[in-house]
Short mmCIF file of C-alpha atoms in Angstrom, two decimals:
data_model
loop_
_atom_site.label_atom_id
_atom_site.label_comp_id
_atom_site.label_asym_id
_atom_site.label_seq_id
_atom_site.Cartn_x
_atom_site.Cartn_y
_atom_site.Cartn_z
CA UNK A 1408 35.91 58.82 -25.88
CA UNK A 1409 38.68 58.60 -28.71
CA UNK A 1410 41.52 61.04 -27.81
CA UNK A 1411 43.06 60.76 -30.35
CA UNK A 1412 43.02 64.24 -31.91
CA UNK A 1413 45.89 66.31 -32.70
CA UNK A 1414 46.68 69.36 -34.85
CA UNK A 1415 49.05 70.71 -37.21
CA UNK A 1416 49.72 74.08 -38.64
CA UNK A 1417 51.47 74.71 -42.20
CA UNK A 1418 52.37 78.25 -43.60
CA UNK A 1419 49.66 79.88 -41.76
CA UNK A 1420 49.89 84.01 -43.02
CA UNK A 1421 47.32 86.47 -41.55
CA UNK A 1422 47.31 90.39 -42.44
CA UNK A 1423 45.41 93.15 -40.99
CA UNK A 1424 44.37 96.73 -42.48
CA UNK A 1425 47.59 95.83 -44.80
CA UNK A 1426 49.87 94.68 -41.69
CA UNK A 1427 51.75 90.74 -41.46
CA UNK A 1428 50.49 89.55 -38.22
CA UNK A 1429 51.93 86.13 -39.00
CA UNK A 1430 54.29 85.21 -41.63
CA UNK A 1431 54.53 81.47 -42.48
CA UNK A 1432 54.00 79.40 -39.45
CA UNK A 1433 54.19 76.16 -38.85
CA UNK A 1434 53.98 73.57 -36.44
CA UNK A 1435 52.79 70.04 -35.01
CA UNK A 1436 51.30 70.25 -31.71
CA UNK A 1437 51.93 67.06 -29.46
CA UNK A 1438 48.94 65.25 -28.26
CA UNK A 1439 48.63 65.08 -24.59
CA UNK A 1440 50.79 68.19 -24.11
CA UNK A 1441 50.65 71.74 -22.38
CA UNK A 1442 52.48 74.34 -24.89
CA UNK A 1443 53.11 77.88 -24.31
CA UNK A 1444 53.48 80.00 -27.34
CA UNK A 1445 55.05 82.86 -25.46
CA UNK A 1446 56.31 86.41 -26.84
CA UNK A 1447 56.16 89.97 -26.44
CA UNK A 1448 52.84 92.20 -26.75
CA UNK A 1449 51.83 92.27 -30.42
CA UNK A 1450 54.01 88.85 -31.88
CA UNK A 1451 50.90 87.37 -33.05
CA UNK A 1452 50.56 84.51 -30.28
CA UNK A 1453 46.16 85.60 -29.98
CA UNK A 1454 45.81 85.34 -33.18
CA UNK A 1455 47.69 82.10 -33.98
CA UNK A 1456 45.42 80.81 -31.41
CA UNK A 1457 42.41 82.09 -32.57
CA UNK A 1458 43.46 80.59 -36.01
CA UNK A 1459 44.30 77.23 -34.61
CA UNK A 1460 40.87 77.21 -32.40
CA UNK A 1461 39.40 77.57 -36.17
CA UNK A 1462 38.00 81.01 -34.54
CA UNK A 1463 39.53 83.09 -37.06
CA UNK A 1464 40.35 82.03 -40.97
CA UNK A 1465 43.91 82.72 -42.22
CA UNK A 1466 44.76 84.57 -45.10
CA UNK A 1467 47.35 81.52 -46.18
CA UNK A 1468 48.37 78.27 -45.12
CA UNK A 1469 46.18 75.92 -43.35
CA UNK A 1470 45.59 73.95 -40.14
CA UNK A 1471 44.30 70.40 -40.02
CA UNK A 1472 43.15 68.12 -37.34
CA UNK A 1473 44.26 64.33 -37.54
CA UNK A 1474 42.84 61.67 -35.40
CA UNK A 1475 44.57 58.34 -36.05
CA UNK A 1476 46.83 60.11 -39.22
CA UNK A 1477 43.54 60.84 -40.56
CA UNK A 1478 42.73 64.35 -41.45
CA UNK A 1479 39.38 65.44 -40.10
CA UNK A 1480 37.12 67.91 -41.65
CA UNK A 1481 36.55 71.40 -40.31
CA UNK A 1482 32.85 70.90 -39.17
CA UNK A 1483 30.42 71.63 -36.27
CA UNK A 1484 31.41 67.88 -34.90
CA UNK A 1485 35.28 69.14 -34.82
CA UNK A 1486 34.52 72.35 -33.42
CA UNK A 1487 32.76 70.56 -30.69
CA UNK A 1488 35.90 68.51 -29.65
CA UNK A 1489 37.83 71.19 -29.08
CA UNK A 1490 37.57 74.54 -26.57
CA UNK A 1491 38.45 77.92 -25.93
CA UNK A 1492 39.08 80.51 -23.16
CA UNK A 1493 39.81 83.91 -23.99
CA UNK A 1494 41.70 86.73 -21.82
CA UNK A 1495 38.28 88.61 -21.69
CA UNK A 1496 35.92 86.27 -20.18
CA UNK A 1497 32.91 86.63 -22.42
CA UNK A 1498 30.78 85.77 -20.02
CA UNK A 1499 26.71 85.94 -21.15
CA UNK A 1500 24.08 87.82 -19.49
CA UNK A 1501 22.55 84.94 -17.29
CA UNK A 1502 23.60 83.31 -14.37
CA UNK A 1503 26.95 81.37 -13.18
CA UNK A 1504 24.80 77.99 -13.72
CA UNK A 1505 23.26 78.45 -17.34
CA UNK A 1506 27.11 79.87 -18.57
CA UNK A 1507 28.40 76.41 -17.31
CA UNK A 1508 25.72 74.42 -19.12
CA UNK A 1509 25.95 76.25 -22.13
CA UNK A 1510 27.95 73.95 -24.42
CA UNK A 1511 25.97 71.03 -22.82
CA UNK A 1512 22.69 72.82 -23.48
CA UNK A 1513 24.08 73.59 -27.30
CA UNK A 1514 24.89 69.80 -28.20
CA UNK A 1515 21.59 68.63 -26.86
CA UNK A 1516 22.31 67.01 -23.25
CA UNK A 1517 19.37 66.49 -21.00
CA UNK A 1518 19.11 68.60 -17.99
CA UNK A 1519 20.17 65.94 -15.68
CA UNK A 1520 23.26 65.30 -17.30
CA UNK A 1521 23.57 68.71 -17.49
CA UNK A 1522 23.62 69.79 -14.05
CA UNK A 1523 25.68 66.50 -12.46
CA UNK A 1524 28.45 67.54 -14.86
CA UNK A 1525 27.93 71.53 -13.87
CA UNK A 1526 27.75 70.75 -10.67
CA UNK A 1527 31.22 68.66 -10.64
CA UNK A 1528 33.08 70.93 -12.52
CA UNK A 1529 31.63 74.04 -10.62
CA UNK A 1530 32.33 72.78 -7.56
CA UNK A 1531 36.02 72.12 -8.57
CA UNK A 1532 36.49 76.04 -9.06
CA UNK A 1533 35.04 77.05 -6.12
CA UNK A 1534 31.61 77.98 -7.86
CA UNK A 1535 28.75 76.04 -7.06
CA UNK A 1536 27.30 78.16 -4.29
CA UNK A 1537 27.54 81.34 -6.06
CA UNK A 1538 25.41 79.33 -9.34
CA UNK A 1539 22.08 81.10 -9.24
CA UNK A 1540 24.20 84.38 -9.26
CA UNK A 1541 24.37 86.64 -12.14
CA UNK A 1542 27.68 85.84 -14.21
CA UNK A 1543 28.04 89.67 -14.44
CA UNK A 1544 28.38 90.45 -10.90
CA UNK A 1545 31.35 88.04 -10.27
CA UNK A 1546 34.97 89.43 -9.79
CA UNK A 1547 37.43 89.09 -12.53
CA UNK A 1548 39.08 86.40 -10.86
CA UNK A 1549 35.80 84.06 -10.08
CA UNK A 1550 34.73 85.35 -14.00
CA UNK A 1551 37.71 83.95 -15.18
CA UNK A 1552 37.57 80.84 -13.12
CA UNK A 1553 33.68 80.41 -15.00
CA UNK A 1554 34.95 80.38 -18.08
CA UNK A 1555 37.83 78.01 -17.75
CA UNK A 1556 34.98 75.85 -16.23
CA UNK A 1557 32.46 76.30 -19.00
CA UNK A 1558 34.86 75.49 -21.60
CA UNK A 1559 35.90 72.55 -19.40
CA UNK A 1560 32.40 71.06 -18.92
CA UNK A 1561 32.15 69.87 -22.39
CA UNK A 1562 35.20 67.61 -21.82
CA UNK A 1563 37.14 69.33 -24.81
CA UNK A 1564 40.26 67.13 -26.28
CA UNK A 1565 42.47 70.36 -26.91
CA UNK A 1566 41.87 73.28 -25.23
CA UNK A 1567 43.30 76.83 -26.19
CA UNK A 1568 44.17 79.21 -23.43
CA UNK A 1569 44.44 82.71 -24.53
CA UNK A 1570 46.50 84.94 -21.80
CA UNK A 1571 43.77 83.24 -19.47
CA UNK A 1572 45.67 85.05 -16.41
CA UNK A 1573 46.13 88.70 -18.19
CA UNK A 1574 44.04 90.74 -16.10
CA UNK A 1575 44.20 89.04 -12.99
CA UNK A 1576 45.70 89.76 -9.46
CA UNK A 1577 49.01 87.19 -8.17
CA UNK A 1578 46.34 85.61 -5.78
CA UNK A 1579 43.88 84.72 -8.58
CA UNK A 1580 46.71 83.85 -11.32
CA UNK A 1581 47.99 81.06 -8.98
CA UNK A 1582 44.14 79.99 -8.49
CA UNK A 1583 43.66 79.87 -12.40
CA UNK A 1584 46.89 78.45 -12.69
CA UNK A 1585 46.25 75.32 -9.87
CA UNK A 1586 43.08 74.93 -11.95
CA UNK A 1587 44.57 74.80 -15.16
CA UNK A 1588 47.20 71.90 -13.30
CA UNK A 1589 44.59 70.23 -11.92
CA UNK A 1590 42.00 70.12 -14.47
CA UNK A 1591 43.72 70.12 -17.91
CA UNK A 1592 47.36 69.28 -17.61
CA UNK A 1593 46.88 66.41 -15.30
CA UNK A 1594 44.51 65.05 -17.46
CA UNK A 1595 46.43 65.42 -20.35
CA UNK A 1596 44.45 67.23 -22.81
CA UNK A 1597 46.26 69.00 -25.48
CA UNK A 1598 46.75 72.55 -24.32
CA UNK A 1599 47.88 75.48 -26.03
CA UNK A 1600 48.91 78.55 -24.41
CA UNK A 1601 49.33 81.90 -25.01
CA UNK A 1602 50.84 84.03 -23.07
CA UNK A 1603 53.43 87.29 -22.57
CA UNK A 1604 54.35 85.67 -18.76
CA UNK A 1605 57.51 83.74 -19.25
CA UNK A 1606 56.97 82.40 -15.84
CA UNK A 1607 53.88 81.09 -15.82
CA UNK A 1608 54.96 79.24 -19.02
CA UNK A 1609 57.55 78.09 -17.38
CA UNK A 1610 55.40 76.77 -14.45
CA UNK A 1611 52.81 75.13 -16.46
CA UNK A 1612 54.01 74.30 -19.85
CA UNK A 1613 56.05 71.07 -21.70
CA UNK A 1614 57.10 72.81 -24.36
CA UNK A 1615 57.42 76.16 -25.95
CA UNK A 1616 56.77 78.44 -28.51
CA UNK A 1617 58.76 81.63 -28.89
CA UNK A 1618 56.94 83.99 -31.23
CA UNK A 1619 58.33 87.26 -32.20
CA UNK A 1620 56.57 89.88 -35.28
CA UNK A 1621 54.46 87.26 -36.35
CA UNK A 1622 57.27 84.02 -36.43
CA UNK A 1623 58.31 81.15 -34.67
CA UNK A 1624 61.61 81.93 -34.14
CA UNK A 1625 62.30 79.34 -31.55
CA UNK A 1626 60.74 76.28 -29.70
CA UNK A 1627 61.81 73.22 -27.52
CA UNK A 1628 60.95 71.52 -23.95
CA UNK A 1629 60.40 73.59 -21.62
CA UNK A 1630 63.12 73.33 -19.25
CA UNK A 1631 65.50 73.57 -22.15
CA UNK A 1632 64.10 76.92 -23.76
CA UNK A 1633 65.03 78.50 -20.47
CA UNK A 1634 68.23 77.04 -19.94
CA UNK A 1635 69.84 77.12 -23.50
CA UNK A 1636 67.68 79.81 -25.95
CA UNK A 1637 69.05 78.39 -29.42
CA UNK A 1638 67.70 82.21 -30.77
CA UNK A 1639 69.43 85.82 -29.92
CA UNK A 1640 66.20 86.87 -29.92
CA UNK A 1641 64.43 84.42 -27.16
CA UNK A 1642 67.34 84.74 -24.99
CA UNK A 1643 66.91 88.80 -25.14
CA UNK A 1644 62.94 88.52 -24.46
CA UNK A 1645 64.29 85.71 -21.41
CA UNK A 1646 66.69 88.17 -20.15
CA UNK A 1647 64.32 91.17 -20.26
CA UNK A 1648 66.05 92.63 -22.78
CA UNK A 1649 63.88 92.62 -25.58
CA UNK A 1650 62.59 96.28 -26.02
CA UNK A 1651 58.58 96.25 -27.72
CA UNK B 1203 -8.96 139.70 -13.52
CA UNK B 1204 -11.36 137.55 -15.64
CA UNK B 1205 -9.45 135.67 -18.18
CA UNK B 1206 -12.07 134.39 -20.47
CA UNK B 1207 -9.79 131.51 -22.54
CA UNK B 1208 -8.91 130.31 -18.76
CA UNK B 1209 -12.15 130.30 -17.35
CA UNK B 1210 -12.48 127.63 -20.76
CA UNK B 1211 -9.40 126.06 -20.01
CA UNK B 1212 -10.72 125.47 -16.57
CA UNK B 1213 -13.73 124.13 -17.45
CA UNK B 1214 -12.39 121.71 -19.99
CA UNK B 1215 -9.82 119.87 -17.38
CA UNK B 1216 -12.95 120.12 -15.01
CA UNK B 1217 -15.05 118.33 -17.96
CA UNK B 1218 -12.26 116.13 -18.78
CA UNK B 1219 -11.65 114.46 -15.62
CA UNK B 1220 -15.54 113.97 -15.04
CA UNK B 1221 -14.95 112.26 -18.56
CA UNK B 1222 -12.02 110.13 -16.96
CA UNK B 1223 -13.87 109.71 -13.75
CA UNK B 1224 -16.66 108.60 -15.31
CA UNK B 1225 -15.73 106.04 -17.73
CA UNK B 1226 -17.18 107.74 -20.56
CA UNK B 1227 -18.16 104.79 -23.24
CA UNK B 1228 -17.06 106.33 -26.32
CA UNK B 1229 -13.39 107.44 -24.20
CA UNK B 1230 -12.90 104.45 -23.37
CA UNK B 1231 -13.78 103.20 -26.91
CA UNK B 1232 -11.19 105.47 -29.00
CA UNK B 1233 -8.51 104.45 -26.36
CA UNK B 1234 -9.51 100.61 -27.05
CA UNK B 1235 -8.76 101.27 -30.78
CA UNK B 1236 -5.91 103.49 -30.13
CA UNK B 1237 -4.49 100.12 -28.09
CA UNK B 1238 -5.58 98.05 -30.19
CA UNK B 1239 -3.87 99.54 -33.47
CA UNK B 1240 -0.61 100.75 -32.00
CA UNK B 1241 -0.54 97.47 -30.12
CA UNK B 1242 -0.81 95.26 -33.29
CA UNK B 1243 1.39 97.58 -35.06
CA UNK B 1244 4.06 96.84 -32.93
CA UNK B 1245 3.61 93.17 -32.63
CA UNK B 1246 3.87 92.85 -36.13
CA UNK B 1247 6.79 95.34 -36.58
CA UNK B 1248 8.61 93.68 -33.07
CA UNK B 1249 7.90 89.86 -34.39
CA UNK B 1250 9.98 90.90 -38.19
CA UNK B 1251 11.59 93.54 -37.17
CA UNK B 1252 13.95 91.97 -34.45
CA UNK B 1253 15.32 89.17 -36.34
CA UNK B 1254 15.25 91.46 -39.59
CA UNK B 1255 17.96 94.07 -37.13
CA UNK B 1256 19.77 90.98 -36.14
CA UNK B 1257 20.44 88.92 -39.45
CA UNK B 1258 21.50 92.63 -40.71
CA UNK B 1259 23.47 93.34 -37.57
CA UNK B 1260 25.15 89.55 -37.06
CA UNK B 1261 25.72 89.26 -41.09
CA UNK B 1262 28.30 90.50 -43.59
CA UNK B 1263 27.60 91.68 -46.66
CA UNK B 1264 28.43 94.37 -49.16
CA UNK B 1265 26.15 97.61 -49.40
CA UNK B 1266 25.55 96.79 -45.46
CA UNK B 1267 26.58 100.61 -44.83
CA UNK B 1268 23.83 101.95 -47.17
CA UNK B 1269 20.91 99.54 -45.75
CA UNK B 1270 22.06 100.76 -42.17
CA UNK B 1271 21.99 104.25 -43.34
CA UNK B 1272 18.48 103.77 -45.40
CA UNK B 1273 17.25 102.43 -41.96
CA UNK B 1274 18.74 105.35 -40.05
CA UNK B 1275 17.07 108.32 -42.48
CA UNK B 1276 13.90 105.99 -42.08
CA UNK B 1277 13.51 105.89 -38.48
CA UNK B 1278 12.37 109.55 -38.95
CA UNK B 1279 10.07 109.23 -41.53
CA UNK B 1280 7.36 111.85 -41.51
CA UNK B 1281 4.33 110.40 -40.62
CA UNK B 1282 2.17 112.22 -43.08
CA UNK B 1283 4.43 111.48 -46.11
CA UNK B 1284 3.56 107.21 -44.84
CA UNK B 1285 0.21 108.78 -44.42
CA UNK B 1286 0.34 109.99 -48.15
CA UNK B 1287 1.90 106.91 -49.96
CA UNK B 1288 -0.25 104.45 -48.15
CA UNK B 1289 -3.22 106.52 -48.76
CA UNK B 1290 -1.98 106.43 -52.83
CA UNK B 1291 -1.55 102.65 -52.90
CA UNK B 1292 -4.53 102.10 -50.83
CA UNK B 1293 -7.18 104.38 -52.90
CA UNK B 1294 -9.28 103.20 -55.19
CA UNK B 1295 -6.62 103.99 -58.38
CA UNK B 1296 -3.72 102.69 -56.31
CA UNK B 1297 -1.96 98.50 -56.98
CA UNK B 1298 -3.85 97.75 -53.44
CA UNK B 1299 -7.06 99.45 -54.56
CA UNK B 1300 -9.18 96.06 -54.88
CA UNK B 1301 -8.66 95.29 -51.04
CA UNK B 1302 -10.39 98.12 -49.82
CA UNK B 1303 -8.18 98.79 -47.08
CA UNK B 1304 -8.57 102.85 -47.23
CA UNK B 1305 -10.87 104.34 -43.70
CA UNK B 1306 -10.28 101.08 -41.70
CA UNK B 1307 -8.10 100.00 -38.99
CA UNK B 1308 -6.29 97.91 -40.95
CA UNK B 1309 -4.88 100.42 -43.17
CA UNK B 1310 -3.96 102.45 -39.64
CA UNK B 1311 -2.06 99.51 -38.74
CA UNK B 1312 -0.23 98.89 -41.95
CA UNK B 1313 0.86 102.95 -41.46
CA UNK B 1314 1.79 102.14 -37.96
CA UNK B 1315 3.93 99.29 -39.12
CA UNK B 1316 5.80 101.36 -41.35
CA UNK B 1317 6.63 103.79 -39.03
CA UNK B 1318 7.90 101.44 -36.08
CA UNK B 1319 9.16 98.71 -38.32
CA UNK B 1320 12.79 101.21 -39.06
CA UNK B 1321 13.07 102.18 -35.59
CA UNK B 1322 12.45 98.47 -34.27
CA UNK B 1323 15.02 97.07 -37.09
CA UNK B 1324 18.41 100.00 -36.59
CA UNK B 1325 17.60 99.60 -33.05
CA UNK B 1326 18.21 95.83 -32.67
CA UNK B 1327 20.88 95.91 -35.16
CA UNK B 1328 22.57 98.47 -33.28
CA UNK B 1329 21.56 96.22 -30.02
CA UNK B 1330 23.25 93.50 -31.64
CA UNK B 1331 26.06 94.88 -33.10
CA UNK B 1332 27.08 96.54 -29.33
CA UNK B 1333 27.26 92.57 -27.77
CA UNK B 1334 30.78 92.11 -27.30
CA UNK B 1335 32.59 90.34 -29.86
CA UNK B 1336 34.44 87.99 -27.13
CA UNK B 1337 30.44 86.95 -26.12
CA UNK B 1338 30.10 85.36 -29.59
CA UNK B 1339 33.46 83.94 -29.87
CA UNK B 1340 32.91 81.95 -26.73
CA UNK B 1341 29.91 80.65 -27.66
CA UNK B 1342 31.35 79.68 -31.07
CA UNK B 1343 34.48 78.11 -28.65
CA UNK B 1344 32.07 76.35 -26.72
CA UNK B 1345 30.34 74.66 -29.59
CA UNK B 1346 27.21 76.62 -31.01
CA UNK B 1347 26.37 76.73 -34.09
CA UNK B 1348 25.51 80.00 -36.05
CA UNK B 1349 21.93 79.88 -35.73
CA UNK B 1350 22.47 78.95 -31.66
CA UNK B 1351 25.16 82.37 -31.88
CA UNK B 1352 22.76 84.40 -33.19
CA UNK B 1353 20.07 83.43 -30.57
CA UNK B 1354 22.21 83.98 -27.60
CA UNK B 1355 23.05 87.63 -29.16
CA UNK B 1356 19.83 88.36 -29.38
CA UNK B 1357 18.87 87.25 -26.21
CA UNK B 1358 22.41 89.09 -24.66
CA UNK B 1359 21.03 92.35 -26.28
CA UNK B 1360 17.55 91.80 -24.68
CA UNK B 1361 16.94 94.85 -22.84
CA UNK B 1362 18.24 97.50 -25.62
CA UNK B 1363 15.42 95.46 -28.05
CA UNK B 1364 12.90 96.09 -25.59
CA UNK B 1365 14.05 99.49 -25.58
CA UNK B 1366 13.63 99.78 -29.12
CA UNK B 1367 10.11 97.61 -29.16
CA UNK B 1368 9.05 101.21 -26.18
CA UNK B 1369 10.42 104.08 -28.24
CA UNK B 1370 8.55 102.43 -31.37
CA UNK B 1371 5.34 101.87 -29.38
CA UNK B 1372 6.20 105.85 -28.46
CA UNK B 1373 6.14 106.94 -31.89
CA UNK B 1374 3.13 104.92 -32.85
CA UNK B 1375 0.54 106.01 -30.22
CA UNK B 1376 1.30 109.30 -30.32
CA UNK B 1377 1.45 110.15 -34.10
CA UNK B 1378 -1.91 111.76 -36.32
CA UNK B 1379 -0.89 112.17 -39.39
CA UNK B 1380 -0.80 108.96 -41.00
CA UNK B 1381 -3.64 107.04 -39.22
CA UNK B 1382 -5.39 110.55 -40.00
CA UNK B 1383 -5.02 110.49 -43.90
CA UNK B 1384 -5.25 106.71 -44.01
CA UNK B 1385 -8.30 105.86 -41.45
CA UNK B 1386 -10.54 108.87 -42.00
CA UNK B 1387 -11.15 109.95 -38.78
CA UNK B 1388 -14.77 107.86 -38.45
CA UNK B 1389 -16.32 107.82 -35.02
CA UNK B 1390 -16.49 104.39 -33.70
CA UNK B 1391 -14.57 102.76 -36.43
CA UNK B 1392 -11.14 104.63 -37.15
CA UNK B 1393 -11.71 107.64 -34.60
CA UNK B 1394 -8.47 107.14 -32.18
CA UNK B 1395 -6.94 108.97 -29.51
CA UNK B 1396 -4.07 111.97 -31.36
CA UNK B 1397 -7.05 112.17 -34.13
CA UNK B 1398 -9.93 112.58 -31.89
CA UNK B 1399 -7.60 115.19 -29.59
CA UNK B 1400 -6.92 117.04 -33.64
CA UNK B 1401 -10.54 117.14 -34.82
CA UNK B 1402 -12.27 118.02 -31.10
CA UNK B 1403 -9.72 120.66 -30.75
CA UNK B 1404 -10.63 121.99 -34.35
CA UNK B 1405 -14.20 121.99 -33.29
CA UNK B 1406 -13.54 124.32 -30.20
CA UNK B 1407 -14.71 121.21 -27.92
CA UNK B 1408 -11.85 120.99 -25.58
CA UNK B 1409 -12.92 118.21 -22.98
CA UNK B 1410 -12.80 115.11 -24.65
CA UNK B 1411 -9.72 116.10 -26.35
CA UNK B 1412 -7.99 117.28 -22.87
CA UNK B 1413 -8.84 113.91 -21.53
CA UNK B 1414 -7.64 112.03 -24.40
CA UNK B 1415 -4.70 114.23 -24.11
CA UNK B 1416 -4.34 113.20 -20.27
CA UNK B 1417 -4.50 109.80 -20.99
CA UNK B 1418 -1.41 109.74 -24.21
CA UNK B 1419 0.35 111.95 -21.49
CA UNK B 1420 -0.32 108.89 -18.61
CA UNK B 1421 0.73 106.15 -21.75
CA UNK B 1422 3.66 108.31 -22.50
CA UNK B 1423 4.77 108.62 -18.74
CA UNK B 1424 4.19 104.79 -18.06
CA UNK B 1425 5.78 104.21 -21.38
CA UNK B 1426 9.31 106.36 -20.43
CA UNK B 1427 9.13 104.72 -16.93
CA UNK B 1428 9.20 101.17 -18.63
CA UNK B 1429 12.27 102.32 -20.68
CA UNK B 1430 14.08 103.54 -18.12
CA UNK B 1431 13.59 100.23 -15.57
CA UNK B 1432 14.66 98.71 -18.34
CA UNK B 1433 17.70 100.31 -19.28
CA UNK B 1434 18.60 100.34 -15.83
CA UNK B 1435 18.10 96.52 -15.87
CA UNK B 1436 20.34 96.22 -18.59
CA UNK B 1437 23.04 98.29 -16.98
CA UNK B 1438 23.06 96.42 -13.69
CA UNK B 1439 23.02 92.89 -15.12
#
């Protein structure tokens, strides 16, 4: 497949019920590369996701997809190259198997090709046993670890991680976040990340993002970002001192 | 002491249970029509209802409020008001008039329709409406497209539809007044269960309509069962 698909964001403004969200962001995400937009609660990192994984429709600004400097329209075909997980697992009523096949099943595969590629990726996440189990009576951590899987199935170029560890336990955060390695960074998909743990961003992540009331006030390599903050206010939310 | 209206009482359950017993033809025919036009009624109502209460439910558009509360004040229409405009557009005078529709099953159905096509339609939109928003935003994520969305919602909201598709068949079966005004009431052709138990009971003959009332009881106690299995179903999965 050509992976050659990267996006960019330009003046992007969202308002809710009368209240900025985000105020005029913008940025070029690097293709191959795990980014963290990090923050406090409420600095408009879901939503800038959900914007950017063409979930949600800004108010302003816009987002486009290039593949080989080329812009690429916002159609079903796009939609299907890309992938989301969100921090509530959305899981659907059925069993661990048909949730993995689902975004086979919806671009047309056969059921053969269907269930080598479940079975692969289910397998990798510690799933396949449990696959004729209802989705809804997993824990949070195996739901979780389902939907990272079903979005994975599909082979998406970028994938868009929203808090993917929020409501988990240590134990199952650092079994999402091997998967995560393992399965999307290594292979270098585009990855963008949001989350409120500095830490794990720090673990996982090339670059950042620091987002704070709706702006990207800062953003760099990784290692940097932690070491030198160029922004009072990232070095306050790094040093724990950022009240929200 | 002798109670004379027990002694009758008596002796109607007595009668009506040799009726049951006994397989009494023309019992077994007004239940067959009572089936047969509450059953059609709701297959109609079910098959454009549901995706009626889910385009409503999964859609956005303005005045949605008012059509959600129109369908609301209409799942408790009176039955003899449906009884009474059907009856006017199905009479002789009335725009339907020609068909000759009026005293027949098929006018019983078309008032049956009415009545569970509201109930069937806010219920699924309200069955809809209560999947969880993350639910469709995954399946959006993972590639669907809006018709293959609205499929999987209705299929996540599966149980509360049936739900709706039982308390519909609920109202239908046991309701007079409409199939009364608009089927007549004509033994062997229109004569069903709730207007056999109305017109026996007016005529002092209480065994037939005690057994017909036995057997709505039975429907409505399998009927409740079903709804409850179902919602526990739904709960547990």
């Amino acid at each position: 497949m050509n992976r050659n698909l990267t996006v960019e964001i330009k003046d992007i403004g969202k308002s809710y019920r009368g209240v900025k969200i985000l105020k005029d962001c913008s940025y070029v995400f690097e293709k191959g590369r795990m980014h963290a937009l990090i923050g406090p609660n409420g600095s408009g990192k879901s939503t800038l996701l959900r914007i950017c994984g063409l979930i949600e429709i800004p108010d302003k600004g816009q987002i486009t997809y290039y593949e080989n400097n080329h812009a690429v329209e916002h159609t079903i075909e796009l939609r299907r190259r890309i992938s989301m997980v969100f921090s509530k697992d959305g899981l659907f009523n059925t069993t661990v198997f048909k949730n993995a096949s689902y975004g086979l099943k919806v671009r047309g595969t056969g059921f053969r090709a269907r269930h080598g590629r479940v079975k692969e990726i289910l397998k990798t996440v510690g799933l396949w046993e449990k696959r004729k189990q209802s989705a809804k009576t997993l824990s949070a951590g195996e739901g979780q670890r389902l939907a990272i899987a079903r979005s994975l199935v599909i082979d998406p170029e970028i994938i868009f991680l929203d808090e993917p560890t929020a409501s988990l336990d240590p134990a199952n955060t650092a079994l999402i976040e091997n998967i995560i390695k393992k399965l999307i960074r290594d292979t270098h998909k585009t990855v963008i990340m949001a989350t409120h743990n500095m830490f794990q961003a720090q673990r996982l992540s090339d670059r950042i993002i620091f987002m704070h009331e709706g702006e990207l006030y800062d953003e760099g390599l990784t290692d940097d970002f932690f070491e030198r903050p160029k922004n009072e206010i990232a070095y306050q939310f790094l040093s724990g001192k950022l009240i929200y | 002491m002798y109670n004379p209206n027990m002694a009758l009482l008596i002796e109607g359950f007595q009668r009506a249970f040799s009726l049951l017993v006994h397989l009494d033809p023309e019992l077994l025919g007004i239940i067959y029509l009572s089936m047969k036009v509450s059953g059609l009624a709701l297959c109609i109502a079910a098959i454009s209802g549901i995706p009626l209460g889910a385009v409503i439910g999964l859609r956005r558009f303005f005045g949605k409020g008012l059509v959600v509360s129109i369908l609301n004040t209409f799942m408790g229409l009176p039955p003899v008001v449906v009884g009474l405009f059907l009856y006017l557009i199905l009479s002789r005078s009335g725009p339907m008039g020609f068909m000759g529709l009026l005293y027949s099953p098929t006018a019983m159905i078309m008032a049956q329709i009415i009545l569970a096509l509201p109930i069937i339609i806010a219920l699924s939109l309200a069955a809809v409406t209560s999947v969880d928003e993350t639910v469709k935003q995954s399946a959006q994520a993972l590639g669907a497209t809006s018709g293959q969305i609205s499929y999987l919602v209705i299929n996540e909201a599966r149980y509360s539809i049936m739900a709706a598709v039982i308390a519909a068949f609920g109202r239908v079966i046991a309701e007079v007044g409409a199939v009364l005004i608009v089927g007549g009431n004509i033994a062997g052709y229109t004569r069903v269960m709730t207007t056999t138990i109305a017109l026996e009971t007016d005529k002092g003959d209480f065994e037939l309509a005690l057994a017909l009332g036995i057997v709505l009881l039975a429907i409505s106690l399998i009927v409740n069962a079903g709804l409850h299995l179902i919602q526990k179903k739904g709960v547990r999965s």
